[in-house]
Coordinates of C-alpha atoms and ligand atoms in Angstrom, one line a residue:
X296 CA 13.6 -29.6 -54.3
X297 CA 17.3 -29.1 -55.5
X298 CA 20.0 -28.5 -53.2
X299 CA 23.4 -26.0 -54.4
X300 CA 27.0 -25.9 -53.4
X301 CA 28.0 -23.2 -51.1
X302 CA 31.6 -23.0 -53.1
X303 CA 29.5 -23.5 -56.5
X304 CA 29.6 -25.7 -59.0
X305 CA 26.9 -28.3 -58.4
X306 CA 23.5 -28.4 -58.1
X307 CA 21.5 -32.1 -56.8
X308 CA 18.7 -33.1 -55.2
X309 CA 18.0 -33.6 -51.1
X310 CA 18.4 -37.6 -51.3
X311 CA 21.6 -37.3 -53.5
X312 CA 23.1 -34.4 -50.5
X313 CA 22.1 -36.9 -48.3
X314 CA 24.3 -39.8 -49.7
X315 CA 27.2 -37.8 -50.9
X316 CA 27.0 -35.7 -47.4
X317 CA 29.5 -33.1 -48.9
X318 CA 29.8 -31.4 -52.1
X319 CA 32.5 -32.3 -54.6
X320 CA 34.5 -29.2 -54.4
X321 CA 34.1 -29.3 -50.6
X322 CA 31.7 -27.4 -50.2
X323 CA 28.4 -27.3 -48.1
X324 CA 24.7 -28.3 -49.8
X325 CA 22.2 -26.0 -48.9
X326 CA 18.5 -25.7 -50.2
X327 CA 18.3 -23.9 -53.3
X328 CA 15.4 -22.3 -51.4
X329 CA 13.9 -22.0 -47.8
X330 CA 10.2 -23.9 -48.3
X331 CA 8.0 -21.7 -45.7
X332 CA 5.8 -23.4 -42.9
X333 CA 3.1 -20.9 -42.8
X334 CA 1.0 -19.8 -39.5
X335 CA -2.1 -21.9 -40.9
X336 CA -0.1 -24.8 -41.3
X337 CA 1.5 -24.3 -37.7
X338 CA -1.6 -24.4 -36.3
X339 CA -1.8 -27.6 -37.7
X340 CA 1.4 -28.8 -36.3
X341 CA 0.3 -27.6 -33.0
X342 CA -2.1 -30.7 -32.8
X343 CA 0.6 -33.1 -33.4
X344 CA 2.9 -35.3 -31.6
X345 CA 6.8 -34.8 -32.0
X346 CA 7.4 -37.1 -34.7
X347 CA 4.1 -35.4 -36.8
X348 CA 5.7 -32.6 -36.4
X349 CA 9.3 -33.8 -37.2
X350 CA 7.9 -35.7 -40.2
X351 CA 6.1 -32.4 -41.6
X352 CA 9.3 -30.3 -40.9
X353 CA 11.3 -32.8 -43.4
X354 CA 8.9 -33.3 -45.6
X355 CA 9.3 -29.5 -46.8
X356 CA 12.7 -30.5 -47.9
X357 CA 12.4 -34.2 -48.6
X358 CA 8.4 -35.4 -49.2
X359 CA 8.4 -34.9 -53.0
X360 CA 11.5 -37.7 -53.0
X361 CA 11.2 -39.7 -50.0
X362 CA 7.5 -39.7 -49.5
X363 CA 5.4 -38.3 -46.6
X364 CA 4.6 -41.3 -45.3
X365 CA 7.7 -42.8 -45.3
X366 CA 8.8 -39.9 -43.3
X367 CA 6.0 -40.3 -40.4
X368 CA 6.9 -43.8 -39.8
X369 CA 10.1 -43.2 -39.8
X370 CA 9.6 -40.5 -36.8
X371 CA 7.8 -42.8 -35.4
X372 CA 10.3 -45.1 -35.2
X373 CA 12.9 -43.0 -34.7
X374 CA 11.8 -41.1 -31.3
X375 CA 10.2 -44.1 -29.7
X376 CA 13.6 -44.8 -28.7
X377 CA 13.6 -41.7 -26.8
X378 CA 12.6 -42.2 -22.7
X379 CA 9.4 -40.8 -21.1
X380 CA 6.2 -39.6 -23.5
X381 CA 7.6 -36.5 -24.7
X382 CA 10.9 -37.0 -26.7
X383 CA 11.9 -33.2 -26.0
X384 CA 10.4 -32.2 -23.3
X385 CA 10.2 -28.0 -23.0
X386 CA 10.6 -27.5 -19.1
X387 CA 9.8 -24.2 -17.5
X388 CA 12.5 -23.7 -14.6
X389 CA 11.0 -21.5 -12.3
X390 CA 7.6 -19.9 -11.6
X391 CA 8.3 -16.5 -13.0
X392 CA 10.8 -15.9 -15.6
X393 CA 11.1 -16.4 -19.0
X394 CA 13.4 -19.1 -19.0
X395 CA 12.4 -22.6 -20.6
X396 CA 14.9 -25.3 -21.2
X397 CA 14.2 -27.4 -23.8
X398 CA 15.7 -30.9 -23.2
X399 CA 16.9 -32.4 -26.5
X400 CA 19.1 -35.5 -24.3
X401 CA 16.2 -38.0 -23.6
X402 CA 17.5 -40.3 -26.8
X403 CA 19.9 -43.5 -26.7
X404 CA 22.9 -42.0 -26.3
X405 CA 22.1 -39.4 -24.1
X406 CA 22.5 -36.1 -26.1
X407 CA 21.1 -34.0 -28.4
X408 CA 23.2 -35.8 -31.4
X409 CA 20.1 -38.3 -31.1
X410 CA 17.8 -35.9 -32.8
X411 CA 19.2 -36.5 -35.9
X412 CA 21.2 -39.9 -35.9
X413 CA 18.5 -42.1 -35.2
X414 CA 16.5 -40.3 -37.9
X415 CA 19.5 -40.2 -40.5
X416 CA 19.9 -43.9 -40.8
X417 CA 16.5 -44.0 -42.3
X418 CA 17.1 -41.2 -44.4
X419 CA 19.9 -42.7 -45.9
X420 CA 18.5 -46.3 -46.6
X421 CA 15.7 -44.8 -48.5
X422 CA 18.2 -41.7 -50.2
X423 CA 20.1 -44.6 -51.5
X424 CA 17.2 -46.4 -53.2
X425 CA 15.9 -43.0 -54.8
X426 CA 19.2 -42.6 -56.1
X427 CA 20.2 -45.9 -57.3
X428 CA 23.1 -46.1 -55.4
X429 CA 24.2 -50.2 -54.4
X430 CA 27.3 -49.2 -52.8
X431 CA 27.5 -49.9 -49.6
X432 CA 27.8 -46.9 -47.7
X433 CA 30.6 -45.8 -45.4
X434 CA 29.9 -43.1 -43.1
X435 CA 32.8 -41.6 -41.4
X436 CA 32.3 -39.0 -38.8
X437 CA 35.0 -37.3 -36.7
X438 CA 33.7 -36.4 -33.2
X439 CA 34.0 -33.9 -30.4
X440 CA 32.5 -36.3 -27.8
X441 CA 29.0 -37.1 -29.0
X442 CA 28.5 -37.1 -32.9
X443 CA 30.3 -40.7 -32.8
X444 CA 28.7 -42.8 -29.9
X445 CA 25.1 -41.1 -31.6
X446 CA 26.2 -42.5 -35.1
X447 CA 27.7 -45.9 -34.0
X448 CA 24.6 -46.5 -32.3
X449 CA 22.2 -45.0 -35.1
X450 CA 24.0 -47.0 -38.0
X451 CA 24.4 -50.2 -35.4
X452 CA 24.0 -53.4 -37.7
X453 CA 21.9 -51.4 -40.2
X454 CA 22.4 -53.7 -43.2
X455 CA 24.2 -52.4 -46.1
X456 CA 26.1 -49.6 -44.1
X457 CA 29.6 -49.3 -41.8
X458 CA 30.2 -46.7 -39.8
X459 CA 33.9 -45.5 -38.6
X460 CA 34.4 -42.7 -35.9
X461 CA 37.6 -41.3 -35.0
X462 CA 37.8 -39.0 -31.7
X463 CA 40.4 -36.3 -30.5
X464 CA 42.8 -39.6 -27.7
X465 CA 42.5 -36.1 -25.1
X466 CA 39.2 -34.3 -26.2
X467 CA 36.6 -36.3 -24.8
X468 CA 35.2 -37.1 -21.5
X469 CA 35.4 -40.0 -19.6
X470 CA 32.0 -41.6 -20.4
X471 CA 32.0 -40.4 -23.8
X472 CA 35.4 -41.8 -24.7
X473 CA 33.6 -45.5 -22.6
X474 CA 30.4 -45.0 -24.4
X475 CA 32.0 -45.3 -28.1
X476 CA 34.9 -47.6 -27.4
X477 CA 32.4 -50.7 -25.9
X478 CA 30.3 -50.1 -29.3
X479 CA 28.2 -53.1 -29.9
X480 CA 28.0 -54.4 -33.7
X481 CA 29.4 -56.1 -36.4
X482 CA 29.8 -53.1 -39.1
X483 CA 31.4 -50.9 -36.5
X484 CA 35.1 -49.0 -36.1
X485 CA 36.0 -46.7 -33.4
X486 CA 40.1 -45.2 -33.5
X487 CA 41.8 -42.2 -31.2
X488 CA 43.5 -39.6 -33.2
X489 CA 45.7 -37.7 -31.5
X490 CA 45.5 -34.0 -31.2
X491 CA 42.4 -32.3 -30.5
X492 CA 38.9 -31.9 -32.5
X493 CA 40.1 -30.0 -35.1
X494 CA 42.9 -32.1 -36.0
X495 CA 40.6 -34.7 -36.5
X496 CA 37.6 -32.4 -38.3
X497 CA 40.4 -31.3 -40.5
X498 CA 42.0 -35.3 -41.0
X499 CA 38.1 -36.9 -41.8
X500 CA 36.8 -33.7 -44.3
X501 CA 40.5 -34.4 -46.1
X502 CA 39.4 -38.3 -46.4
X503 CA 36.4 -37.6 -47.9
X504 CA 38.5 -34.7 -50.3
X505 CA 41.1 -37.5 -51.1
X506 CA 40.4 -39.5 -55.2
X507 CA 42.6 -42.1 -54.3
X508 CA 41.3 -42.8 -50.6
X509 CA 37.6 -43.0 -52.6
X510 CA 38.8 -45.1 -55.7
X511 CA 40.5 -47.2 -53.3
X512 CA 36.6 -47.6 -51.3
X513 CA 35.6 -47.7 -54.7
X514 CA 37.1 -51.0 -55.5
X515 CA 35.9 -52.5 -52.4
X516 CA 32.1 -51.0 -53.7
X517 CA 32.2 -48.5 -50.9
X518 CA 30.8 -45.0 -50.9
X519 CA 31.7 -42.3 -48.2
X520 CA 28.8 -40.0 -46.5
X521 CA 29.0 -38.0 -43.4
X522 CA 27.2 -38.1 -40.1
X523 CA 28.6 -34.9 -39.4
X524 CA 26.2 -31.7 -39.1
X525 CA 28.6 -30.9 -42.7
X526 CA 25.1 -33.4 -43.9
X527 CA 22.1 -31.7 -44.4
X528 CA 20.3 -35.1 -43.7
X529 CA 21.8 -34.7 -40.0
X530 CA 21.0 -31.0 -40.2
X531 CA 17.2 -31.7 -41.3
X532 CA 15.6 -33.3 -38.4
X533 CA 17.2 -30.5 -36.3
X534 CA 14.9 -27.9 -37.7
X535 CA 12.1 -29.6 -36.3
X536 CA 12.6 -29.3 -31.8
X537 CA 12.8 -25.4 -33.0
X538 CA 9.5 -25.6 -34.0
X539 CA 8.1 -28.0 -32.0
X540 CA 9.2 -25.8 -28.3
X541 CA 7.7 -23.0 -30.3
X542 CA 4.2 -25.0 -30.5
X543 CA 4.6 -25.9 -27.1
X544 CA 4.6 -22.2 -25.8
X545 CA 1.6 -21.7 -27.9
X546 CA -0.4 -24.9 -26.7
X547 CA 0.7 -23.8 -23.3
X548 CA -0.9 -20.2 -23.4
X549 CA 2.9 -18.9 -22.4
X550 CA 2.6 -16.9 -26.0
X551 CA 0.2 -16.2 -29.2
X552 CA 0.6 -17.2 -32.7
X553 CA 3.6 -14.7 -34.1
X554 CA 5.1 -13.7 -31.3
X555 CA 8.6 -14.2 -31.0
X556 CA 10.8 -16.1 -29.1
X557 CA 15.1 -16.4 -28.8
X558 CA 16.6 -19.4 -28.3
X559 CA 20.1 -19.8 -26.8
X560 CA 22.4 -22.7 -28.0
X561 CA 25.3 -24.3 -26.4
X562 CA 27.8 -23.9 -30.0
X563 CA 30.7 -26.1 -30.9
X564 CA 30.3 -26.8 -35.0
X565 CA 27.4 -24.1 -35.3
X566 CA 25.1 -27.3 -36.1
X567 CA 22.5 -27.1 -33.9
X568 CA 22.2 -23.1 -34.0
X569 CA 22.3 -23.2 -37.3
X570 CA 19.2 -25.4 -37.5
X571 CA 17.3 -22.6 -35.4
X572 CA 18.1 -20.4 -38.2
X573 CA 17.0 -22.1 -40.8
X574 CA 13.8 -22.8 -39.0
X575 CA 14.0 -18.8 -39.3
X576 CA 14.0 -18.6 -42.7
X577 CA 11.1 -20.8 -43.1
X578 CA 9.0 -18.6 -41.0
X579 CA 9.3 -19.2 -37.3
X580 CA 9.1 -16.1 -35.4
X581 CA 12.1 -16.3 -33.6
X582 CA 13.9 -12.8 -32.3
X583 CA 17.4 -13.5 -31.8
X584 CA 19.6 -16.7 -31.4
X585 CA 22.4 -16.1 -28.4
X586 CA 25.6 -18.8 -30.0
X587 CA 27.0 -19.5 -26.5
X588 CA 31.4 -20.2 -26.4
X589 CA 32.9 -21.9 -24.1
X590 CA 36.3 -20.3 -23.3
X591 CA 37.6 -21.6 -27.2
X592 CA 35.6 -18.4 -27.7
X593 CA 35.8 -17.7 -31.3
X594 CA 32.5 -17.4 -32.3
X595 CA 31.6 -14.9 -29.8
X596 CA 34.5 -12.8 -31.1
X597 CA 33.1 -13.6 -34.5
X598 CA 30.0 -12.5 -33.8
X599 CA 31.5 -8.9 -31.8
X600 CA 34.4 -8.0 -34.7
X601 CA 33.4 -9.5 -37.9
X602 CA 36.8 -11.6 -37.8
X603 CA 36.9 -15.0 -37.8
X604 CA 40.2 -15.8 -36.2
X605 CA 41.8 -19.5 -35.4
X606 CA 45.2 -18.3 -34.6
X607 CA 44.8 -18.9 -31.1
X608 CA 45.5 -21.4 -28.0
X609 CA 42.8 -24.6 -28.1
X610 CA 41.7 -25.3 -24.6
X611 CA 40.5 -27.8 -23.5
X612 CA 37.0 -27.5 -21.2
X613 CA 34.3 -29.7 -19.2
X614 CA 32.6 -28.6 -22.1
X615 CA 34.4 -30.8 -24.6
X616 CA 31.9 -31.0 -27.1
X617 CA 32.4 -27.2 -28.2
X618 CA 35.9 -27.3 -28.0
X619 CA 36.4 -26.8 -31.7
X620 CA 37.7 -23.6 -33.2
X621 CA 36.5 -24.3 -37.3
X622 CA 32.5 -24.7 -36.9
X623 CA 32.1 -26.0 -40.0
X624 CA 28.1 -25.1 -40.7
X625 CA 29.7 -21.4 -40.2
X626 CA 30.1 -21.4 -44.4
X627 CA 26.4 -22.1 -44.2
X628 CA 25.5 -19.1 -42.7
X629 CA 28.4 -17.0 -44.6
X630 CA 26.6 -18.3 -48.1
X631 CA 23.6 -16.5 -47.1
X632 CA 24.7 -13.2 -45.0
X633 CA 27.0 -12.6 -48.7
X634 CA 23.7 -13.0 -50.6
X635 CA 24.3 -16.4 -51.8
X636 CA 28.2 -15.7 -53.1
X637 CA 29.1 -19.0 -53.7
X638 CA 32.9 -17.4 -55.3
X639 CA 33.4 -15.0 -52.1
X640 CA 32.4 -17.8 -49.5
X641 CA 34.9 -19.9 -51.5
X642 CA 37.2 -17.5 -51.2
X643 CA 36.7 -17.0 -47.0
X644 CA 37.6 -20.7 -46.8
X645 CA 40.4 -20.7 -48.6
X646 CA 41.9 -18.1 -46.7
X647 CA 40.9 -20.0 -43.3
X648 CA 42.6 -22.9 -44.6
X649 CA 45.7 -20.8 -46.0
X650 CA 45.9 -17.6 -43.7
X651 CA 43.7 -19.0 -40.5
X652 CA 41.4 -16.0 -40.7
X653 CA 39.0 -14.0 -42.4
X654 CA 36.7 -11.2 -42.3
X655 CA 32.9 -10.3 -43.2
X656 CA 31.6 -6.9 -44.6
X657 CA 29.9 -3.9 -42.4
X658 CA 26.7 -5.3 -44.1
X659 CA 27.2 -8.7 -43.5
X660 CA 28.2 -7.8 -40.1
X661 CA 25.0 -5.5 -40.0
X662 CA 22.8 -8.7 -40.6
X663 CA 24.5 -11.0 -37.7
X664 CA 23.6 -8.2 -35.1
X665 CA 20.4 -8.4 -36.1
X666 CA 20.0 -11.9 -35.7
X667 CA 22.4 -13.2 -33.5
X668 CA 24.1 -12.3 -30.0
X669 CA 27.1 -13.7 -29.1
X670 CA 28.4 -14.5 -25.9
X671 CA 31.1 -16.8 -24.2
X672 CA 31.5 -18.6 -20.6
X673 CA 34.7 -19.0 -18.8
X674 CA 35.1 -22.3 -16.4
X675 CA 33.7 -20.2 -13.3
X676 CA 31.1 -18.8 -15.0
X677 CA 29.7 -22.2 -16.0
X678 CA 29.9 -23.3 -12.7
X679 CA 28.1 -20.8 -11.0
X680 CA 25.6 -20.9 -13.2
X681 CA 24.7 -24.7 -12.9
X682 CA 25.0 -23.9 -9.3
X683 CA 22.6 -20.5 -9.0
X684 CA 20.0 -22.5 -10.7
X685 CA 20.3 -25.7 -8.6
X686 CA 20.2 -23.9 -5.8
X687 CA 17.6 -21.7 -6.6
X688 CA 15.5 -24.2 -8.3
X689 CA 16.6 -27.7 -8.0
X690 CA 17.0 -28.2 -11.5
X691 CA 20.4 -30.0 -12.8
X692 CA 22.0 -29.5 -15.7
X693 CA 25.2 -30.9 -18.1
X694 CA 28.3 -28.8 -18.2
X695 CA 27.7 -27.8 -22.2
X696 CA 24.0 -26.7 -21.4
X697 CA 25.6 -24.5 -18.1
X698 CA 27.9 -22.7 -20.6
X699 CA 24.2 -21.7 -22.5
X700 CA 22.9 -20.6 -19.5
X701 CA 25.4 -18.8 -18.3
X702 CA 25.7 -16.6 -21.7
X703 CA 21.8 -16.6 -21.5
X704 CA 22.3 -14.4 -18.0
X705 CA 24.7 -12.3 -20.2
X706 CA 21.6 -11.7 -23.0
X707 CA 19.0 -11.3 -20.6
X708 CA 20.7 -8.2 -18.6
X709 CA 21.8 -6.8 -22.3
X710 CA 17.9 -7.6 -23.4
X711 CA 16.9 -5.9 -20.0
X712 CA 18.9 -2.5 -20.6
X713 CA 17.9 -2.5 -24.1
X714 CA 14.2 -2.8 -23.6
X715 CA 13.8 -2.8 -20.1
X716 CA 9.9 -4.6 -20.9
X717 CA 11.2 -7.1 -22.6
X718 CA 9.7 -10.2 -21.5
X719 CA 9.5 -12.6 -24.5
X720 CA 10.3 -16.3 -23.8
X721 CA 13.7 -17.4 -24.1
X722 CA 14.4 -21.3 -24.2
X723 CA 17.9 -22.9 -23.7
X724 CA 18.7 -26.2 -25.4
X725 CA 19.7 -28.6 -23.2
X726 CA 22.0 -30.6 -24.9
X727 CA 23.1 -33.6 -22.9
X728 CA 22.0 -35.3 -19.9
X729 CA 23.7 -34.4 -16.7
X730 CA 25.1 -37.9 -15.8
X731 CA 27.3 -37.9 -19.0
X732 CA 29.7 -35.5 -17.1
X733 CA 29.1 -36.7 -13.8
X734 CA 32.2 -35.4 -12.1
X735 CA 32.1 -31.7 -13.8
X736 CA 28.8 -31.7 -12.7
X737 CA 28.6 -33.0 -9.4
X738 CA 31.3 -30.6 -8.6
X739 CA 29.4 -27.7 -9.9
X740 CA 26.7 -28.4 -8.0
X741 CA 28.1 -29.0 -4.7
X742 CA 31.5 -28.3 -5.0
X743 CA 32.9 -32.3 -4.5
X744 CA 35.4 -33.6 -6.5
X745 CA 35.2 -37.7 -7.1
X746 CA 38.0 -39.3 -8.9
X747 CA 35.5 -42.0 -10.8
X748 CA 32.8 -41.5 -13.0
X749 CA 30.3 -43.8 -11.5
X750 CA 30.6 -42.5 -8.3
X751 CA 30.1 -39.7 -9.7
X752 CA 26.7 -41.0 -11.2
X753 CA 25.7 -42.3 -7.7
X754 CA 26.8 -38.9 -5.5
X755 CA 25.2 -37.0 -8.3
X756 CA 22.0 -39.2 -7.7
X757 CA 21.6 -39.0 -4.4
X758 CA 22.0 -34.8 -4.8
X759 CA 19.4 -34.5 -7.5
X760 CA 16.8 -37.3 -7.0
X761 CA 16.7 -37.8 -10.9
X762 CA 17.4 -41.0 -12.5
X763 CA 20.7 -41.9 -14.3
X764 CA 20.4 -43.3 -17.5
X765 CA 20.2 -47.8 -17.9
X766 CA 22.9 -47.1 -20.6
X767 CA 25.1 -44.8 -18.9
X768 CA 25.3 -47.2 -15.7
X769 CA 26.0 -50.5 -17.6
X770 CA 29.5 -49.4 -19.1
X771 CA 30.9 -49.7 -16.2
X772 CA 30.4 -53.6 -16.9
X773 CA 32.1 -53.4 -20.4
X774 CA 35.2 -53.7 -21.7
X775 CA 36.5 -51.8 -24.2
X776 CA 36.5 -53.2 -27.8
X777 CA 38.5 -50.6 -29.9
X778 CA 41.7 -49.9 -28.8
X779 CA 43.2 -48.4 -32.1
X780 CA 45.3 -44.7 -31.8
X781 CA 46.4 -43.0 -34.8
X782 CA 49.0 -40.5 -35.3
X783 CA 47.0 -37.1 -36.8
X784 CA 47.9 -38.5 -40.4
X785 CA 46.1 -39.0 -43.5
X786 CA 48.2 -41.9 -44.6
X787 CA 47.5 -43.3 -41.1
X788 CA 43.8 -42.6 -41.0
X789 CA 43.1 -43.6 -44.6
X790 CA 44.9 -47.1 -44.1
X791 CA 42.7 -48.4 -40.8
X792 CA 40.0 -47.8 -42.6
X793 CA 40.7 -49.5 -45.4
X794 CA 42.2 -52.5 -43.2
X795 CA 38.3 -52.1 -41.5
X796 CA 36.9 -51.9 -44.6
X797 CA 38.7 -55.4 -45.9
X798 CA 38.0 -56.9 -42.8
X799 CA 41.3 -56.8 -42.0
X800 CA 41.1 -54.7 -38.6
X801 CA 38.6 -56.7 -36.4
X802 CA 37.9 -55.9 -33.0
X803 CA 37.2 -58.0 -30.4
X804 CA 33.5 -59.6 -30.9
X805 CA 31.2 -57.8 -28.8
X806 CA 29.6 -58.9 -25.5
Ligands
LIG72 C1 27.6 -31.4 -30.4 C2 27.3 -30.8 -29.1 C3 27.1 -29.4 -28.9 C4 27.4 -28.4 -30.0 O1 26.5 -28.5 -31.1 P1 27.0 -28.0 -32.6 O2 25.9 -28.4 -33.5 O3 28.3 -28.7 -32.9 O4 27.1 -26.5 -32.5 C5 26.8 -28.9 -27.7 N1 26.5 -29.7 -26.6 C6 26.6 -31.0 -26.7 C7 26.4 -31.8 -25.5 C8 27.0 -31.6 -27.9 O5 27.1 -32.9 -28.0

């Protein structure tokens, strides 16, 4: 199975997009063509357990080079870090409705980035020995929160790798910004950049663009890759929950084989929604999948104009893991709508980069209201809606996952006056677990505001009954081990890696 350039140009296969992570000419890898999952064989999947059914998901893609086996026991291994018996549970909120939430935060680090980075790792290893590549393996990742505690942990003292994360210094939350600076391990780097996500999206994609940065790696036998969603071996093992909560409605008697079903996704770098539709284009039924904005609402407006337009104020949320205004797996999706027009998706990111905008075709435009509905969530809106449902139904949920279910009210009364007998499931990912934002939450549920985090955790607690997270709880034991801030600078960025690389930046030992 061969995997193309969005921009053109280059054509490899799924292990070498998984160790280069981004195309030479900057551009995404995408598969040449969608392998289909047909209704026979997910009838087959329906018997499975999770990682079954991850493993078969990937091994569409990846089987021929990575082996099928390889990829169940990697699954295996992979989501029996993951707490209780079902790694993503589907959870029906109330009695009545069609509203499931599908709860993708039960991994290490206590958000949906799990899926992936504890899968990736593997991935990698094995990419690497298909491929011949000895280098040892860099992976640099900038983060809006939850990417980099995910890969820091996933990559964690695996040998022959290093993994660096820089973070927006004033775009992450509390815990999240605790969570990656105590990082345990010895091949580990953690540095604030300042400005906000983009900034540091924009800093890390023009590392990886940079020869000398790379012959300067080179030298020191280190190869870049990405633990971004920009890597389709982080976008992979995505595919699979869409699937999966699909089978579980099935299993469950809640539908029958073919119907269909939306899903609604909290949407930062159009990562995870993009996954949903590429589980599409291999044949899952889905009808329509809602990309829920918080207020740094571009994609909505995307989505209602055609226009994809940055010039705009950033603002910062209690969502901050979709406060990003370039969602980079957005050139996916463009690559297709255009018919695969590697020279006109080219072209639209040249003029984001140069003129901060550009525009898609009545057709293409024609497609995306067919398959999408977009919608956005002011502050308020996301609080109500974390409180109507807690009230109603006693179920909490994190601030990003609030912001999808407050744009899933928004689909469901447009559904409703549409087709007023509309009734097919819709199922909201759940993308982190409530504790990480304990004070965001704990004020939308009951309106209290705590100045700390972990009494946050323990008010929080005592509201909701549910359990926090071992891992969440012990930071507040820690100390912080990475201290570095750079300005937003290549120069700057590119040199503390190299001094981490050398050895030359150490932190302080861990524990
Ligand atoms: C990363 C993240 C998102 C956004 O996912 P994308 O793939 O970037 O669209 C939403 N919620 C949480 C909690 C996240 O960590």
């Amino acid at each position: 199975m061969y995997f193309i350039s969005t921009r053109g140009g280059e054509k490899v296969t799924g292990a070498q997009a998984i160790v280069q992570g981004l195309a030479k000419n900057g551009g995404l890898f995408v598969p040449e063509k969608f392998p289909v999952i047909t209704a026979e064989e997910m009838s087959a999947m329906a018997e499975m357990s999770y990682p079954e059914r991850a493993a078969f998901v990937l091994g569409k893609y990846l089987a021929e080079e990575l082996g099928a086996d390889y990829l169940k026991e990697i699954c295996e291994k992979a989501y029996s870090a993951f707490e209780g018996n079902d790694p993503v549970p589907l959870v029906k909120v109330d009695g009545e409705s069609s509203l499931y939430v599908l709860e993708l935060f039960h991994g290490p680090t206590c958000a949906f980035k799990d899926m992936a980075l504890t899968v990736l790792p593997y991935l990698l290893k094995k990419s690497c020995e298909v491929t011949g590549v000895n280098d040892e393996i860099l992976i640099l990742a900038a983060t809006s929160g939850d990417t980099g505690k995910a890969a820091l942990e996933g990559f964690r003292d695996v040998p022959g790798t290093k993994v660096a994360v820089f973070y927006p210094d004033e775009g992450v939350a509390k815990m999240q910004r605790l969570q990656m600076t105590v990082q345990d391990g010895n091949n580990v780097f953690v540095a604030a950049v300042e400005g906000n996500f983009d900034d540091c999206q924009r800093g890390v994609k023009n590392l990886f663009a940079s020869e000398e940065f790379n012959a300067k790696l080179a030298e020191k036998g280190v190869r870049l890759s990405s633990a971004n969603s920009i890597n389709f071996g982080r976008l992979a093992p995505q595919i699979a929950y869409y699937f999966s909560a699909y089978l579980d409605l099935l299993t469950s008697g809640q539908i029958e084989m073919g119907d269909k079903v939306d899903f609604v996704v909290p949407t930062g770098n159009f990562g995870d929604i993009l996954a949903g539709w590429y589980a599409k284009k291999m044949g899952l039924p889905v009808g329509k999948l809602v990309c829920a904005s918080n207020r740094n609402k571009v994609l909505a407006d995307f989505f209602k104009k055609g226009v994809y337009d940055v010039k705009r104020d950033f603002h910062r949320t209690m969502s901050p893991s979709m406060d990003i205004l370039v969602s980079s797996n957005l050139e996916r999706l463009l690559f297709e709508i255009s018919g695969r027009n590697a020279r006109l998706t080219a072209q639209r990111m040249k003029d984001l980069a140069e003129k901060k905008e550009y525009c898609i075709t009545a057709e293409e435009k024609a497609i995306l209201d067919e398959e999408f509905f977009g919608g956005f969530a002011r502050e308020d809106d996301t609080v109500e809606a974390m409180y109507e449902i807690f009230d109603e139904f006693g179920y909490a949920m994190d601030t990003h996952t609030g912001v999808a279910l407050a744009v899933y009210m928004q689909y469901k009364d447009w559904r409703e006056k549409k087709d007023e007998k509309a009734d097919e499931p819709i199922v909201v990912l759940s993308t982190a677990n409530p504790y990480k934002f304990p004070q965001d939450v704990l004020y939308a549920l009951s309106g209290n505001d705590v100045k700390d985090s972990f009494k946050g955790i323990k008010r929080l607690n005592l509201l909701t009954a549910m359990k926090p997270p071992k891992s969440l709880l012990e930071l507040r034991y820690r100390t912080p081990r990475f201290k570095t801030k750079v300005k937003n600078d290549l120069g700057q960025m590119a040199k503390v890696i190299l001094g981490f690389v050398s050895g030359e930046i150490v932190p302080t030992p861990d524990k």
